[in-house]
Short mmCIF file of C-alpha atoms in Angstrom, two decimals:
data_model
loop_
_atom_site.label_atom_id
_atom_site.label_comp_id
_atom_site.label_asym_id
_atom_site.label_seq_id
_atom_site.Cartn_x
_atom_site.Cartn_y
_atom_site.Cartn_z
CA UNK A 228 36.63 -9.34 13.89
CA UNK A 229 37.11 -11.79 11.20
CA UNK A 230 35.16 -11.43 7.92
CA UNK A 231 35.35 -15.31 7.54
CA UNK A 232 33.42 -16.17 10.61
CA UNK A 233 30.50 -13.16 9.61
CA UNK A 234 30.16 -14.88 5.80
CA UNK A 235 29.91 -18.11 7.31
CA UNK A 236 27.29 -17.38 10.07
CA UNK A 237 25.69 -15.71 7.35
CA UNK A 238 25.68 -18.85 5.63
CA UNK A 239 24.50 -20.65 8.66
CA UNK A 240 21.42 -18.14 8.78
CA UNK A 241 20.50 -18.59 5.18
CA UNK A 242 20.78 -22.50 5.80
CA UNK A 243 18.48 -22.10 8.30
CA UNK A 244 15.80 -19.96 6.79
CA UNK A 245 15.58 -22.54 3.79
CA UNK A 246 15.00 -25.74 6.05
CA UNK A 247 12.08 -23.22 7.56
CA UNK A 248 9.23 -24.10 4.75
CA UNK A 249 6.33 -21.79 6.30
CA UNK A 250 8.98 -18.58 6.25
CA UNK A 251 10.09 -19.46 2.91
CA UNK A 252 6.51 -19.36 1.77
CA UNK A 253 5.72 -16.15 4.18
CA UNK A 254 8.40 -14.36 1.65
CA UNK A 255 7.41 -15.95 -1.57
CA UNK A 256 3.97 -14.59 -0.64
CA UNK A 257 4.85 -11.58 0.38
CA UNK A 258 6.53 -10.58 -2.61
CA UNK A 259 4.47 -11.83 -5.25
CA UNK A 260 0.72 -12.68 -4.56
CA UNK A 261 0.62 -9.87 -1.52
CA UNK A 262 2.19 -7.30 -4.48
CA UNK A 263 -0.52 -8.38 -7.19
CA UNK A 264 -3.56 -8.12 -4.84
CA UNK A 265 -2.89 -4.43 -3.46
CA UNK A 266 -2.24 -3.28 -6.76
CA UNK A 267 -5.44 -4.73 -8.25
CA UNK A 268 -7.82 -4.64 -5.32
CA UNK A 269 -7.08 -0.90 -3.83
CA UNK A 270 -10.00 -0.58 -1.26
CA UNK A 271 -10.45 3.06 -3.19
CA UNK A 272 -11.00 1.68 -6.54
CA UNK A 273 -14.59 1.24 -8.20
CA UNK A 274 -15.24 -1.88 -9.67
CA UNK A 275 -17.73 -3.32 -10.87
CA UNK A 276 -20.06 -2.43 -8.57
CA UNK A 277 -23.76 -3.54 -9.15
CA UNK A 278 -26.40 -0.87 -9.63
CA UNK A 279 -29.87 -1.03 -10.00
CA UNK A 280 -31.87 2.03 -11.76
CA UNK A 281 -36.03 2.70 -11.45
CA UNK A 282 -36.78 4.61 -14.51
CA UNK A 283 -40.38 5.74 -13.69
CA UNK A 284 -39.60 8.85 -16.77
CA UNK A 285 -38.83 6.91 -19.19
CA UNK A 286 -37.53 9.54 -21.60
CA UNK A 287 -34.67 10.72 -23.41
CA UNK A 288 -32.72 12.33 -20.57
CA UNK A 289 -32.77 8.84 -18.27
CA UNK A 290 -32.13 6.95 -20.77
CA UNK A 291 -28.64 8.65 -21.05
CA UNK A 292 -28.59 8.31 -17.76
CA UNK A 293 -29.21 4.72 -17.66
CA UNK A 294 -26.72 4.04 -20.56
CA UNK A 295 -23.69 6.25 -18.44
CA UNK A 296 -23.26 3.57 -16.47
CA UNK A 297 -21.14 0.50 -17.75
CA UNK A 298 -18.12 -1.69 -16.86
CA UNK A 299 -15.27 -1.47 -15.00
CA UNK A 300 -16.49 0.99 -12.40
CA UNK A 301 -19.80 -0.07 -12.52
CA UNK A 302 -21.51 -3.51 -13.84
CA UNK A 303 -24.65 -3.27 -16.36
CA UNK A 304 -27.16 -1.39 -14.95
CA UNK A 305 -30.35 -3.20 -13.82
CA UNK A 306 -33.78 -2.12 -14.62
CA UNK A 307 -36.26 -2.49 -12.04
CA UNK A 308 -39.67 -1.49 -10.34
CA UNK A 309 -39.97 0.31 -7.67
CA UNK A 310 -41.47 -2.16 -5.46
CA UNK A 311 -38.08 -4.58 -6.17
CA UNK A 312 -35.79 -1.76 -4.89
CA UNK A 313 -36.32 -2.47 -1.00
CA UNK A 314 -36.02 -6.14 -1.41
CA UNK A 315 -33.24 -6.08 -3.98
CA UNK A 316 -30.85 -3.51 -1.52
CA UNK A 317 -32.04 -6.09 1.68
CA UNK A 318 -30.82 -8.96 0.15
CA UNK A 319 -27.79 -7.23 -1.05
CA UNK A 320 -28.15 -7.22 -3.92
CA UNK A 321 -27.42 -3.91 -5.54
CA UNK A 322 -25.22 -1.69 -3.91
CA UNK A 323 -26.39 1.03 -5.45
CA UNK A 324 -30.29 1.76 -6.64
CA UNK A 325 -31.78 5.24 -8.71
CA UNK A 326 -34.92 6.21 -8.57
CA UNK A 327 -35.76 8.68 -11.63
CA UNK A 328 -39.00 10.08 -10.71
CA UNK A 329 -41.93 10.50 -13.80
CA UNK A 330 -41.62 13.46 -15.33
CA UNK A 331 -38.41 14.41 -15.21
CA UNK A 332 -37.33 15.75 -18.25
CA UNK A 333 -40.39 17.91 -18.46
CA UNK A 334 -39.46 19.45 -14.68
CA UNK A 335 -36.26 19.69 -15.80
CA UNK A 336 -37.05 21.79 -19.19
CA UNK A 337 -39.43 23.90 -17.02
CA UNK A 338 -36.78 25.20 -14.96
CA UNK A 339 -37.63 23.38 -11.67
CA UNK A 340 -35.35 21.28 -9.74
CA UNK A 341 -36.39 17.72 -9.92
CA UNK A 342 -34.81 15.24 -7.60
CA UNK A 343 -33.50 12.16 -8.57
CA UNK A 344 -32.85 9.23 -5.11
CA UNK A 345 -29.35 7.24 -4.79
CA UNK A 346 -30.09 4.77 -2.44
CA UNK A 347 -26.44 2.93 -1.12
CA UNK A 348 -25.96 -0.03 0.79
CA UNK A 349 -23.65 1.77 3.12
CA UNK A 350 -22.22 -1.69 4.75
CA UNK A 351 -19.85 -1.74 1.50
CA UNK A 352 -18.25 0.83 2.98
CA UNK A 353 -15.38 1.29 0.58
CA UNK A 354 -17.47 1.17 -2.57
CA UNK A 355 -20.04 3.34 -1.07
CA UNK A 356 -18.23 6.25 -0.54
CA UNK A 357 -16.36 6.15 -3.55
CA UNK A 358 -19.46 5.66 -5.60
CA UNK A 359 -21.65 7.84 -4.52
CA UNK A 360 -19.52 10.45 -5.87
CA UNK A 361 -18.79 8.77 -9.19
CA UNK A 362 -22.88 8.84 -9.69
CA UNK A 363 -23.33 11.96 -8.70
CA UNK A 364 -21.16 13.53 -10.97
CA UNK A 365 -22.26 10.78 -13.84
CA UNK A 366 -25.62 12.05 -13.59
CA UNK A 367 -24.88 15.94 -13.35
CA UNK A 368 -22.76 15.55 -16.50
CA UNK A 369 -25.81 13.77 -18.27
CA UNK A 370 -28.29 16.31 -17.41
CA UNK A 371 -25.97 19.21 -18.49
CA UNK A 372 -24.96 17.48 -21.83
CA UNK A 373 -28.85 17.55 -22.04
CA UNK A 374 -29.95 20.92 -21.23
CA UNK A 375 -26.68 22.56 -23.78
CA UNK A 376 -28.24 21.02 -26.68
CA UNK A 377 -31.64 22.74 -26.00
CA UNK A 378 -30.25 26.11 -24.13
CA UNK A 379 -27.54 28.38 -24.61
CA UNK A 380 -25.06 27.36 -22.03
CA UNK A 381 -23.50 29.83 -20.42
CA UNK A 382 -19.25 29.86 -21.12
CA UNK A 383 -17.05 29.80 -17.72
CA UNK A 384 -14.61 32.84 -17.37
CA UNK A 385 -11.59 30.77 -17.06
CA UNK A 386 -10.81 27.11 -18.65
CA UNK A 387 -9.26 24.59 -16.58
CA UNK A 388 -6.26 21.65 -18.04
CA UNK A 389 -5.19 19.56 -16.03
CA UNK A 390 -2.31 17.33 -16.87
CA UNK A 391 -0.80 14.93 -14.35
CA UNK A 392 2.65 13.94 -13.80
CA UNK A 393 3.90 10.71 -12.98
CA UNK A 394 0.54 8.86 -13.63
CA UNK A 395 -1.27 10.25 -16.29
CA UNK A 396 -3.15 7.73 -16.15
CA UNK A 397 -4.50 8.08 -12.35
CA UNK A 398 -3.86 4.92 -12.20
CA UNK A 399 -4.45 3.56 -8.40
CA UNK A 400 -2.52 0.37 -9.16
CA UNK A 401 0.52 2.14 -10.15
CA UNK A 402 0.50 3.77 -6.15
CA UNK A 403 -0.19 0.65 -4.82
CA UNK A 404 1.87 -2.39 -5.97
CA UNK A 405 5.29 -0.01 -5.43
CA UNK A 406 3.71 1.42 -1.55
CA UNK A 407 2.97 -2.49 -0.98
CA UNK A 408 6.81 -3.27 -1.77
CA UNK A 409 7.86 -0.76 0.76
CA UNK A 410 5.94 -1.82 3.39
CA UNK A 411 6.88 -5.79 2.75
CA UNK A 412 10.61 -5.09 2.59
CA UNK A 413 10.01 -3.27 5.96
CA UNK A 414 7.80 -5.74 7.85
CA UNK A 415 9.65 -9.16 6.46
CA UNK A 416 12.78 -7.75 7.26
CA UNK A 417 11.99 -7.06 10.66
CA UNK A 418 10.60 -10.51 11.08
CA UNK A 419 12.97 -12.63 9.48
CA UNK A 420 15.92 -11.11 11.61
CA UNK A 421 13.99 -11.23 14.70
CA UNK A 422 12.53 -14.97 14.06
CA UNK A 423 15.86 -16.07 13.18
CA UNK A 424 17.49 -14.80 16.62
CA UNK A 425 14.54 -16.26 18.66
CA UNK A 426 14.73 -19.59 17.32
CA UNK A 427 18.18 -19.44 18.27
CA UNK A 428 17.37 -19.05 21.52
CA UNK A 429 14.68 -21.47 21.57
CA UNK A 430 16.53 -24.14 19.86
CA UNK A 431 19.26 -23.86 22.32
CA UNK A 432 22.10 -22.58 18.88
CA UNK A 433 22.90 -20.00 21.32
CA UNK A 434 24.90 -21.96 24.14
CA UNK A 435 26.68 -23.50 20.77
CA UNK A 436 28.04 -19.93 19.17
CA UNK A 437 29.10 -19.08 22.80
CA UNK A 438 31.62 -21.60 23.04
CA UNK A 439 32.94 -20.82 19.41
CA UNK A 440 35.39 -17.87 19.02
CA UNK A 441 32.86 -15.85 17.41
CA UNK A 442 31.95 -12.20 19.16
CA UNK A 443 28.32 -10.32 19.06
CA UNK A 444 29.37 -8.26 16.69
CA UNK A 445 29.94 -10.96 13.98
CA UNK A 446 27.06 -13.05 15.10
CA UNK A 447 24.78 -9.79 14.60
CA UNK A 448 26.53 -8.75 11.70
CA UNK A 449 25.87 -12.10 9.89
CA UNK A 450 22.50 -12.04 10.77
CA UNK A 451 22.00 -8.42 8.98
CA UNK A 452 23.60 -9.18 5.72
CA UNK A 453 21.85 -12.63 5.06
CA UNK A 454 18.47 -11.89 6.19
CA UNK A 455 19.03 -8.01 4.27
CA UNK A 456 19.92 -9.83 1.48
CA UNK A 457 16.81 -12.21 0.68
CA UNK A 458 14.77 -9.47 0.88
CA UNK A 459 16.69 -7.22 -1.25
CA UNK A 460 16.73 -9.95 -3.54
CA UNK A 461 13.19 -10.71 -3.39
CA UNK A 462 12.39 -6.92 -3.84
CA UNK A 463 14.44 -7.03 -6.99
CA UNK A 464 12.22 -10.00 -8.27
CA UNK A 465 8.82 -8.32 -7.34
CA UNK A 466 9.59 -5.03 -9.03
CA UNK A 467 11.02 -6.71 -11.93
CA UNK A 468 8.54 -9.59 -12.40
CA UNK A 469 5.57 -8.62 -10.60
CA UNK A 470 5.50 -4.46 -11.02
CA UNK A 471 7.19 -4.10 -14.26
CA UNK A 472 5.87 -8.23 -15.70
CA UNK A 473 2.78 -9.09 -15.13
CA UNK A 474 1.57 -4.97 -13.69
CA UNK A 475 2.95 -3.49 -16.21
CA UNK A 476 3.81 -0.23 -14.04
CA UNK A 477 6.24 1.83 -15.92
CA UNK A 478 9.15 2.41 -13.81
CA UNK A 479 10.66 5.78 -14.13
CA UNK A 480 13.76 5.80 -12.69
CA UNK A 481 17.19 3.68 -11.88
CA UNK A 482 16.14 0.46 -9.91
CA UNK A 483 20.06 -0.41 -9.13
CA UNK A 484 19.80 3.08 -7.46
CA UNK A 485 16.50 1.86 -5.78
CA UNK A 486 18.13 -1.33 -4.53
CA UNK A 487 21.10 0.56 -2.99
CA UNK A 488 18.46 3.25 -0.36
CA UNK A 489 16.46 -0.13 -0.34
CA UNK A 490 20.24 -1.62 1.11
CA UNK A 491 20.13 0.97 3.26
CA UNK A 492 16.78 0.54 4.75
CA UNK A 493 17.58 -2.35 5.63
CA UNK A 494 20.70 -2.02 7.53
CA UNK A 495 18.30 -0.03 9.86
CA UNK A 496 15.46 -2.17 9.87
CA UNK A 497 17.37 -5.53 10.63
CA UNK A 498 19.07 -3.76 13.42
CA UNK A 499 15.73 -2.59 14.42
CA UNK A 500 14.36 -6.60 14.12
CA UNK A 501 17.17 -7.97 16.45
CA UNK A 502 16.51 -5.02 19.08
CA UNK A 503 12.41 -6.13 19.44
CA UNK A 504 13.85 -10.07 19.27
CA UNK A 505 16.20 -9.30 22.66
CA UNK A 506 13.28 -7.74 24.15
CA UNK A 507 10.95 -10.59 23.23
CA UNK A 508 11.12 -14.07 25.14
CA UNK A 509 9.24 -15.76 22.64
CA UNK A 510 7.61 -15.46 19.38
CA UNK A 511 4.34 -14.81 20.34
CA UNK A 512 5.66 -12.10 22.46
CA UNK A 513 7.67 -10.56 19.61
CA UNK A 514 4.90 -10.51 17.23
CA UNK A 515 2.86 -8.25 19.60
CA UNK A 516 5.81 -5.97 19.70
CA UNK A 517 6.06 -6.24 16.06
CA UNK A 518 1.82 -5.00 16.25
CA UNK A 519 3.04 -1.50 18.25
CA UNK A 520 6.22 -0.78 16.51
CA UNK A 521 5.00 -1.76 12.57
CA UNK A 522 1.67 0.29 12.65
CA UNK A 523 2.88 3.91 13.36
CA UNK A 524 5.86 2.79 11.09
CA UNK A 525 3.81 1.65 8.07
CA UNK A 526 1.23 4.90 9.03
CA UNK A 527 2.70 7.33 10.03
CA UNK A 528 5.72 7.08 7.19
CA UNK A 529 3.69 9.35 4.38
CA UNK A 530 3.21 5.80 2.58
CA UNK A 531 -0.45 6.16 3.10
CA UNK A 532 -1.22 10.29 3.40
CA UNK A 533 0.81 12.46 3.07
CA UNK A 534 3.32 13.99 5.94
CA UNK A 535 2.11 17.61 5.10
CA UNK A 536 -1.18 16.47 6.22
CA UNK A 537 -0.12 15.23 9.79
CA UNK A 538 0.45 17.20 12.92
CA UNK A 539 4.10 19.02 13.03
CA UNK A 540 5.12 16.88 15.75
CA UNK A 541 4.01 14.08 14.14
CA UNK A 542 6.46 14.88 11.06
CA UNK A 543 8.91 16.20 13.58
CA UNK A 544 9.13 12.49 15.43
CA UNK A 545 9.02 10.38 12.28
CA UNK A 546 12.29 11.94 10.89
CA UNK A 547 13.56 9.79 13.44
CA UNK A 548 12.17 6.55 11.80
CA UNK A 549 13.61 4.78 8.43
CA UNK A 550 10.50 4.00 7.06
CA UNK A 551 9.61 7.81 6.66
CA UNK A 552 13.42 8.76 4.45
CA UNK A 553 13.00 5.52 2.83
CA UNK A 554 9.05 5.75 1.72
CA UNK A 555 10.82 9.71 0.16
CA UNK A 556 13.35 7.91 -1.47
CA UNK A 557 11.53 5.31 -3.20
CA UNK A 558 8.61 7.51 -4.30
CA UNK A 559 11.35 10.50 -5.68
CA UNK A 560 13.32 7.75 -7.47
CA UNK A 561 10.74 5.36 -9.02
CA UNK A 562 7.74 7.28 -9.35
CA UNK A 563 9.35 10.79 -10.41
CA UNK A 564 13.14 8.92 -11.68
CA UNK A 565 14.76 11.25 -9.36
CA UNK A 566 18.76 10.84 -9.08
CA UNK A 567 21.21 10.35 -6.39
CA UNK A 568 21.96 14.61 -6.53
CA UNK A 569 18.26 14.51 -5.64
CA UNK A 570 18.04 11.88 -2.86
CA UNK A 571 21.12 11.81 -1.00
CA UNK A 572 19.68 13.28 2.19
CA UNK A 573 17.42 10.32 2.07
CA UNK A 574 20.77 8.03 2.18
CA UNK A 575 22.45 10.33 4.68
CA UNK A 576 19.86 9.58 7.46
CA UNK A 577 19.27 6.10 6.44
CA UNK A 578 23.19 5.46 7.29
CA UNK A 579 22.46 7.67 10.29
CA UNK A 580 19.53 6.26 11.89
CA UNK A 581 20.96 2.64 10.78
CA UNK A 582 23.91 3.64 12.60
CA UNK A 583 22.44 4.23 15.86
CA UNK A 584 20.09 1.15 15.62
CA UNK A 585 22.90 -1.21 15.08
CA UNK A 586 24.91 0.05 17.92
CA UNK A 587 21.62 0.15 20.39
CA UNK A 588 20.77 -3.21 18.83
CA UNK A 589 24.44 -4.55 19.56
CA UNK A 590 24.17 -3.33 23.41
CA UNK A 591 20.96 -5.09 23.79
CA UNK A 592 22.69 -8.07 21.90
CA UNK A 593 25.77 -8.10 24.43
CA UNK A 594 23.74 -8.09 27.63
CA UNK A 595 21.15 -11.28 26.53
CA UNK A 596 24.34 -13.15 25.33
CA UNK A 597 26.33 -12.19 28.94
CA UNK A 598 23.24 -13.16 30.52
CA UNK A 599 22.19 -16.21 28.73
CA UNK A 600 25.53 -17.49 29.59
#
């Protein structure tokens, strides 16, 4: 092995990937508009979401009810008949419509239970679910800050405070520009490795490196450090520009240290992209194998719910994937500025598992080139 020939094949691969224009923009994309949106449009997240209210009481209870309701989880309340409240959620309208029925406040005084309609435009499914839960507790909080100032309200037993770590905020944004990081530097790694070998092959560069005295090993190897190291480096620019810039999520601990298990990830995960690229014939063909092997990856990693919450097996199998140690490491060290003492298991079974994919990866590698020639 000569280190001269991987650093210039490296080269070779970078030279490459810049005359390709639509995977230059693929990473530019993925690393700085694909970062902003999650973060700012989680599908969880109320906002702005248009309401309509019928206030057939008219009194001083629904109109604090009425007034609750304001920007940026909810736009400025509507007030309508009820005959518009049918045609208004058909047209789409309103996503949400309250119907206050008369005589509320005096039911409510009396001691009765008066009901009060949420009608939801359930095809906003995202927004639906999430606000019908924001309004429900609105309005209960309303009616109770109502009824203390006219009854004695009996005190609870024990007092609640909650304080939360990490976000105190509960910030959604925070969770999802760093989560949307993770799962870029997995997927573009994966796809830049195993688009570079398969235009190899389809451009005929192959035949060329076999007649050089070059071996597998240092074509492979040359592929893993360039195409590892534009996305480390675009990784570094998103979570300093995009996170930290124009996000303004606080980091809380060492990005160098970050960058290094990020490193790591991706000594598995290019490995990992040259494997599915030996298997594939073409690119169509690799980017359905990049469908089955990226979706249990990306889901099944505790990125999206937690591990605790899936089946033991489940947890059991997934130690086996990078994705899983490296989604750990990232959370422990940026969200909760956790230290190398803290998350060197995480780097232990990245080497590990990176390891083993290189050498399968390699194999794979030997046989195409012994059979391509």
């Amino acid at each position: 092995m000569r280190l001269a020939n991987i650093f210039d094949l490296g080269v070779k691969e970078l030279r490459s990937l810049r005359r390709d224009p639509m995977m230059v923009l693929l990473i530019v994309y993925a690393f700085s508009v694909a970062i902003y949106t999650a973060a700012t449009a989680m599908p969880e997240t109320l906002n702005r979401a248009t309401i309509a209210i019928v206030d057939e009481d008219r009194s001083t209870v629904s109109t604090r009810i009425v007034s609750a309701f304001y920007p940026p989880y909810f736009s400025e309340p509507e007030l309508i008949s009820q005959f518009e409240m049918d045609e208004r959620m058909d047209s789409g309208i309103d996503t949400f419509a309250i119907n206050i029925p008369p005589d509320f406040q005096r039911d409510l005084l009396a001691g009765r239970r008066p009901e009060v309609q949420l009608n939801v435009d359930a095809t906003r499914v995202s927004q639906a679910f999430t606000g019908s839960g924001y309004i429900h507790t609105i309005i209960l909080e309303e009616v109770q800050a109502f009824l203390e100032r006219r009854r004695d309200a009996s005190e609870l037993p024990v007092e609640i405070v909650v304080r939360a770590r990490f976000n105190p905020e509960l910030n959604q944004s925070w969770f999802g520009a760093i989560m949307e990081i993770i799962n870029n530097v997995t997927i573009l790694t994966i796809v830049l490795t195993g688009a570079a070998l398969i235009r190899e092959r389809e451009y005929g560069t192959v035949e060329h490196l076999l007649v050089m005295p070059v071996t597998p090993f240092e074509i492979m190897t040359a592929k893993v450090w360039s195409m590892g190291l534009v996305v480390l480096l675009a990784c570094a620019f998103s979570l300093w520009f995009v996170v930290e810039g124009m996000l303004a999520v606080p980091i809380e601990g060492s990005v160098p240290l970050f960058l290094a298990g990020a490193a790591m990830h991706l000594f598995a995960t290019t490995a990992l992209g040259i494997f599915l690229a030996t298997l594939a014939r073409s690119m169509p063909q690799f980017g359905l194998l990049l469908i089955l092997v990226m979706l249990p990856l990306q889901m099944l990693s505790g990125g999206m719910t937690p591990r605790e919450s899936m089946p033991e097996l489940v947890q059991t199998v997934m130690l086996a994937a990078p994705t899983t140690h490296f989604v750990m490491l990232a959370q422990s060290i940026l969200y909760r500025g956790a230290g190398f003492d803290v998350v060197w298991p995480q780097f232990l079974w990245l080497a590990v598992i990176g390891a083993v994919l290189f050498g399968i990866a390699l194999s794979r590698f030997r046989k195409t080139i012994e059979a391509s020639s």
